[in-house]
Tab-separated table of C-alpha atoms in Angstrom:
chain	number	residue	atom	x	y	z
A	5	MET	CA	-9.384	65.336	-23.255
A	6	GLN	CA	-9.582	64.209	-19.825
A	7	PRO	CA	-12.275	61.759	-20.137
A	8	VAL	CA	-10.841	60.343	-23.412
A	9	MET	CA	-7.635	59.743	-21.709
A	10	GLN	CA	-9.522	58.009	-18.994
A	11	ALA	CA	-11.684	55.581	-21.404
A	12	VAL	CA	-8.490	55.040	-22.845
A	13	LYS	CA	-6.749	53.378	-19.802
A	14	THR	CA	-9.739	52.048	-18.759
A	15	ALA	CA	-10.027	50.164	-22.012
A	16	THR	CA	-6.004	48.919	-21.633
A	17	VAL	CA	-6.381	48.116	-18.499
A	18	GLY	CA	-9.824	45.445	-19.566
A	19	LEU	CA	-7.482	44.347	-22.142
A	20	GLY	CA	-4.970	43.512	-20.155
A	21	ARG	CA	-6.864	41.708	-17.375
A	22	VAL	CA	-8.602	39.681	-20.125
A	23	ILE	CA	-4.748	38.484	-21.839
A	24	GLN	CA	-3.650	37.575	-18.235
A	25	ASN	CA	-6.793	35.883	-17.766
A	26	GLN	CA	-6.329	33.901	-20.816
A	27	GLY	CA	-2.838	33.418	-19.996
A	28	GLN	CA	-3.886	31.915	-16.519
A	29	LYS	CA	-6.205	29.556	-18.013
A	30	ILE	CA	-3.683	28.606	-20.375
A	31	PHE	CA	-1.253	28.086	-18.357
A	32	LEU	CA	-3.512	26.006	-15.803
A	33	GLN	CA	-4.862	23.534	-18.989
A	34	SER	CA	-0.939	22.749	-19.384
A	35	LEU	CA	-0.026	21.927	-16.263
A	36	SER	CA	-3.251	19.573	-16.205
A	37	TYR	CA	-2.228	18.180	-19.385
A	38	ALA	CA	1.323	17.609	-18.274
A	39	THR	CA	0.569	16.400	-14.962
A	40	VAL	CA	-1.941	13.436	-16.621
A	41	ALA	CA	1.388	12.667	-19.153
A	42	ARG	CA	3.255	12.371	-15.700
A	43	LYS	CA	0.611	10.069	-14.553
A	44	ARG	CA	2.263	6.999	-16.301
A	45	ASN	CA	4.667	7.054	-13.668
A	46	LEU	CA	1.942	5.714	-11.230
A	47	GLY	CA	1.663	2.119	-11.696
A	48	GLU	CA	-1.883	0.260	-11.951
A	49	PHE	CA	-1.236	-1.276	-7.883
A	50	GLN	CA	-0.144	2.395	-6.711
A	51	VAL	CA	-3.771	3.638	-8.557
A	52	SER	CA	-6.273	1.308	-6.808
A	53	LYS	CA	-4.519	2.189	-3.070
A	54	LEU	CA	-4.912	5.622	-4.026
A	55	THR	CA	-8.305	5.318	-5.532
A	56	GLN	CA	-9.442	2.985	-2.636
A	57	GLU	CA	-8.162	5.868	0.109
A	58	PHE	CA	-10.109	8.283	-2.302
A	59	ASP	CA	-13.332	6.683	-2.609
A	60	LYS	CA	-13.515	4.921	1.102
A	61	VAL	CA	-11.960	6.792	3.406
A	62	LEU	CA	-11.667	10.608	2.198
A	63	ASP	CA	-15.043	10.952	-0.525
A	64	THR	CA	-17.601	10.052	2.924
A	65	ASN	CA	-20.765	11.179	0.903
A	66	GLY	CA	-19.280	9.138	-2.243
A	67	ASP	CA	-20.326	11.845	-4.747
A	68	GLY	CA	-16.853	11.480	-6.390
A	69	PHE	CA	-15.337	14.247	-5.109
A	70	ILE	CA	-13.404	15.591	-1.751
A	71	ASP	CA	-14.781	18.907	-0.057
A	72	LYS	CA	-14.797	20.365	3.351
A	73	ASP	CA	-17.945	18.600	4.193
A	74	ASP	CA	-16.017	15.106	3.388
A	75	ILE	CA	-13.401	15.941	5.526
A	76	ASP	CA	-16.296	16.784	8.405
A	77	GLY	CA	-17.759	13.682	8.296
A	78	LEU	CA	-14.763	11.459	8.243
A	79	LYS	CA	-13.981	13.839	11.571
A	80	LYS	CA	-17.497	12.687	13.002
A	81	LYS	CA	-16.377	8.853	12.402
A	82	MET	CA	-13.100	9.143	14.101
A	83	VAL	CA	-14.387	10.885	16.977
A	84	LYS	CA	-17.396	8.339	17.037
A	85	PHE	CA	-15.272	5.596	17.091
A	86	ALA	CA	-12.680	6.868	19.607
A	87	GLN	CA	-15.707	7.577	21.745
A	88	ASN	CA	-17.158	3.948	21.433
A	89	LYS	CA	-13.638	2.418	21.924
A	90	TRP	CA	-11.220	4.123	23.711
A	91	THR	CA	-10.970	2.492	27.401
A	92	LYS	CA	-8.756	5.645	28.234
A	93	PRO	CA	-10.539	8.886	29.490
A	94	TYR	CA	-11.817	10.497	26.083
A	95	GLN	CA	-10.610	13.194	24.599
A	96	ASP	CA	-10.305	14.663	20.891
A	97	PRO	CA	-7.887	12.604	18.881
A	98	PRO	CA	-5.484	14.716	17.560
A	99	TYR	CA	-6.728	14.212	14.308
A	100	THR	CA	-9.676	16.438	15.207
A	101	THR	CA	-7.377	19.040	16.264
A	102	HIS	CA	-5.360	19.215	12.711
A	103	PHE	CA	-8.311	18.803	10.490
A	104	GLU	CA	-8.322	22.516	9.506
A	105	SER	CA	-4.622	22.331	8.608
A	106	PHE	CA	-4.980	18.933	6.706
A	107	TRP	CA	-7.878	20.470	4.604
A	108	GLU	CA	-6.146	23.672	3.660
A	109	ILE	CA	-2.732	22.033	2.810
A	110	LEU	CA	-4.615	19.366	0.965
A	111	TYR	CA	-6.652	21.651	-0.804
A	112	GLU	CA	-4.079	23.842	-1.742
A	113	TYR	CA	-1.719	21.548	-3.451
A	114	ALA	CA	-4.524	19.388	-4.964
A	115	ASP	CA	-7.055	21.475	-6.528
A	116	ILE	CA	-4.843	22.401	-9.526
A	117	GLN	CA	-8.140	23.356	-11.894
A	118	PRO	CA	-9.303	26.710	-11.519
A	119	LYS	CA	-10.227	26.238	-7.132
A	120	ASP	CA	-13.754	25.286	-6.766
A	121	GLY	CA	-13.843	23.916	-3.116
A	122	ARG	CA	-13.408	20.339	-3.737
A	123	ILE	CA	-11.060	17.945	-5.057
A	124	SER	CA	-12.154	15.326	-8.085
A	125	ARG	CA	-10.423	12.247	-8.415
A	126	ASP	CA	-7.953	13.185	-11.104
A	127	GLU	CA	-6.790	15.880	-9.023
A	128	TRP	CA	-6.226	13.474	-6.281
A	129	LEU	CA	-4.150	11.168	-8.543
A	130	HIS	CA	-2.348	14.266	-10.214
A	131	LEU	CA	-1.440	15.203	-6.728
A	132	TRP	CA	-0.003	11.527	-5.611
A	133	THR	CA	1.829	11.725	-9.231
A	134	ASP	CA	4.108	14.709	-8.200
A	135	ILE	CA	4.989	13.197	-4.908
A	136	VAL	CA	5.624	9.525	-6.066
A	137	THR	CA	7.882	10.984	-8.594
A	138	ASP	CA	9.756	13.343	-5.843
A	139	ILE	CA	10.164	10.994	-3.422
A	140	LYS	CA	12.301	8.142	-4.067
A	141	GLU	CA	12.457	5.953	-0.739
A	142	VAL	CA	10.338	4.660	1.760
A	143	ASN	CA	10.609	7.670	4.227
A	144	PHE	CA	7.876	8.843	6.216
A	145	ASP	CA	10.126	11.969	6.894
A	146	LEU	CA	10.137	12.811	3.120
A	147	LEU	CA	5.895	13.074	2.608
A	148	PRO	CA	4.388	16.367	2.280
A	149	GLN	CA	3.350	17.814	5.844
A	150	TRP	CA	-0.655	16.970	4.941
A	151	VAL	CA	0.267	13.271	4.294
A	152	LYS	CA	1.987	13.170	7.637
A	153	LEU	CA	-0.978	14.652	9.925
A	154	HIS	CA	-3.210	12.050	8.431
A	155	ALA	CA	-1.276	9.352	9.578
A	156	GLN	CA	-0.260	10.729	12.897
A	157	GLY	CA	-4.035	11.413	13.127
A	158	ILE	CA	-4.950	8.097	12.378
A	159	PHE	CA	-2.925	6.026	14.919
A	160	PRO	CA	-4.041	7.385	18.046
A	161	VAL	CA	-7.453	6.386	16.974
A	162	MET	CA	-7.247	3.256	15.492
A	163	ASP	CA	-4.968	2.197	18.967
A	164	TYR	CA	-7.933	2.616	20.846
A	165	HIS	CA	-6.376	0.809	24.028
A	166	GLY	CA	-3.724	3.589	24.147
A	167	ASP	CA	-0.653	1.099	24.569
A	168	GLY	CA	0.962	2.499	21.643
A	169	GLN	CA	0.670	-0.416	19.420
A	170	ILE	CA	-2.335	-1.756	17.257
A	171	THR	CA	-3.570	-5.229	17.675
A	172	ILE	CA	-5.062	-7.085	15.004
A	173	ASP	CA	-8.752	-6.099	17.114
A	174	GLU	CA	-7.808	-2.297	16.978
A	175	TYR	CA	-7.150	-2.910	13.204
A	176	LYS	CA	-9.798	-4.790	12.219
A	177	ALA	CA	-12.751	-2.463	14.087
A	178	PHE	CA	-11.472	0.632	13.026
A	179	TRP	CA	-11.604	0.040	8.879
A	180	GLN	CA	-15.096	-2.077	9.894
A	181	THR	CA	-16.416	1.295	11.383
A	182	ILE	CA	-14.530	3.836	9.380
A	183	CYS	CA	-15.044	2.276	5.822
A	184	ASP	CA	-17.701	-0.633	6.377
A	185	PHE	CA	-15.283	-3.305	5.631
A	186	ASN	CA	-17.626	-5.484	7.523
A	187	PHE	CA	-17.438	-8.470	4.614
A	188	VAL	CA	-14.483	-9.583	5.121
A	189	SER	CA	-13.153	-12.431	7.235
A	190	ASP	CA	-11.588	-13.033	10.168
A	191	GLU	CA	-9.237	-15.294	8.237
A	192	ARG	CA	-8.529	-12.396	5.947
A	193	ILE	CA	-8.239	-10.032	8.695
A	194	GLN	CA	-5.360	-12.261	10.125
A	195	GLU	CA	-3.807	-12.866	6.796
A	196	TYR	CA	-3.587	-9.149	6.400
A	197	PHE	CA	-2.243	-8.595	9.811
A	198	ASN	CA	0.600	-11.429	9.435
A	199	HIS	CA	1.616	-9.346	6.214
A	200	MET	CA	2.086	-6.294	8.102
A	201	THR	CA	3.880	-7.619	11.219
A	202	GLU	CA	5.874	-10.082	8.895
A	203	ASN	CA	4.102	-12.995	11.231
A	204	GLY	CA	4.661	-10.631	14.439
A	205	LYS	CA	8.052	-9.792	14.010
A	206	TYR	CA	7.529	-6.006	13.709
A	207	PRO	CA	4.670	-4.827	16.262
A	208	ILE	CA	2.612	-1.906	14.966
A	209	ASP	CA	3.824	1.024	16.913
A	210	LEU	CA	4.125	4.429	15.610
A	211	LYS	CA	7.029	4.288	13.566
A	212	ARG	CA	5.809	0.725	12.426
A	213	PHE	CA	2.458	2.182	11.147
A	214	GLN	CA	4.549	5.523	9.909
A	215	TYR	CA	6.398	3.345	7.672
A	216	LEU	CA	4.033	0.892	6.854
A	217	TYR	CA	1.865	4.256	5.621
A	218	THR	CA	4.508	5.737	3.386
A	219	ASP	CA	4.804	2.171	1.664
A	220	PHE	CA	1.167	1.964	1.067
A	221	CYS	CA	1.608	5.819	-0.503
A	222	LEU	CA	4.041	5.195	-2.571
A	223	SER	CA	5.277	1.413	-3.136
A	224	ASN	CA	3.966	-0.556	-6.856
A	225	ASP	CA	4.984	-3.536	-5.266
A	226	PRO	CA	1.874	-5.639	-4.628
A	227	GLU	CA	4.401	-7.957	-1.873
A	228	THR	CA	5.553	-5.274	0.015
A	229	PRO	CA	4.205	-4.951	3.852
A	230	GLY	CA	2.384	-1.915	3.721
A	231	LYS	CA	-0.256	-2.635	1.294
A	232	TYR	CA	-3.210	-3.909	3.689
A	233	LEU	CA	-2.542	-0.616	5.790
A	234	GLY	CA	-5.718	0.910	4.191
A	235	GLY	CA	-7.802	-1.815	4.169
A	236	PRO	CA	-8.238	-4.940	2.237
A	237	ILE	CA	-7.246	-3.731	-0.707
A	238	GLU	CA	-7.895	-6.976	-3.288
A	239	HIS	CA	-11.291	-5.880	-2.805
A	240	ILE	CA	-10.773	-2.515	-4.823
A	241	ARG	CA	-11.883	-3.810	-8.111
A	242	GLY	CA	-15.243	-2.947	-7.445
A	243	LEU	CA	-14.560	0.698	-6.576
A	244	LYS	CA	-15.369	3.722	-9.199
A	245	GLY	CA	-11.832	4.561	-10.255
A	246	GLY	CA	-8.920	2.136	-10.726
A	247	ARG	CA	-8.315	0.624	-13.913
A	248	GLN	CA	-10.404	2.499	-15.970
A	249	ASP	CA	-8.785	5.664	-15.007
A	250	ILE	CA	-5.314	4.481	-15.913
A	251	GLN	CA	-6.113	3.375	-19.303
A	252	ARG	CA	-8.064	6.583	-19.430
A	253	LEU	CA	-5.063	8.421	-18.567
A	254	ARG	CA	-2.406	6.632	-20.617
A	255	ARG	CA	-4.406	7.315	-23.991
């Protein structure tokens, strides 16, 4: 009887695993559908900015996904920029020391589908839907840790003079190098910078940078000061996501 009992036990365990796997699949699908429905909380302007962040900053190989290789590619861009531009003695920017944590935390939060080692644009927008839904004020301290790591790493790289403030030349050089925004005129760059500093009233020190970054991520108002922190936002219409994503996801 022992072999029979063992066979029954094995079959029972196997059936249990099948049921568990099916349940997990249904749960993940339900989670995905629910998140897509909540994505209606993202306005078109928010989707446009977040899509630009995905396509022009994080997806460095342009394949429509973010993976560890993309993050490594961004790290190399940051290091090269710092090596070429910094007037202070070169050392690894803080961004590079946080890369492993940044990617691990981002991947854990954003990849809600069965784990495949990469983050799709939909998963990216799903994640931000949850963030925007949960955070009701422009407060850097309320952002998730991986978002703060991203912002805190960018600032000292962009501030290549090391004086604690972002100048218009630093802003321009950073986005031209990191995202190839070489087509934007100096007049436009000046307009963006004036918008962020409110015509020089608020210099972009770390505290102001954190405020602008939070505003860029969360606000659906195209008149708020943070909209240009991620580069020339009016040029995003030609990018891969944007309006088509919103129309498709709202059906």
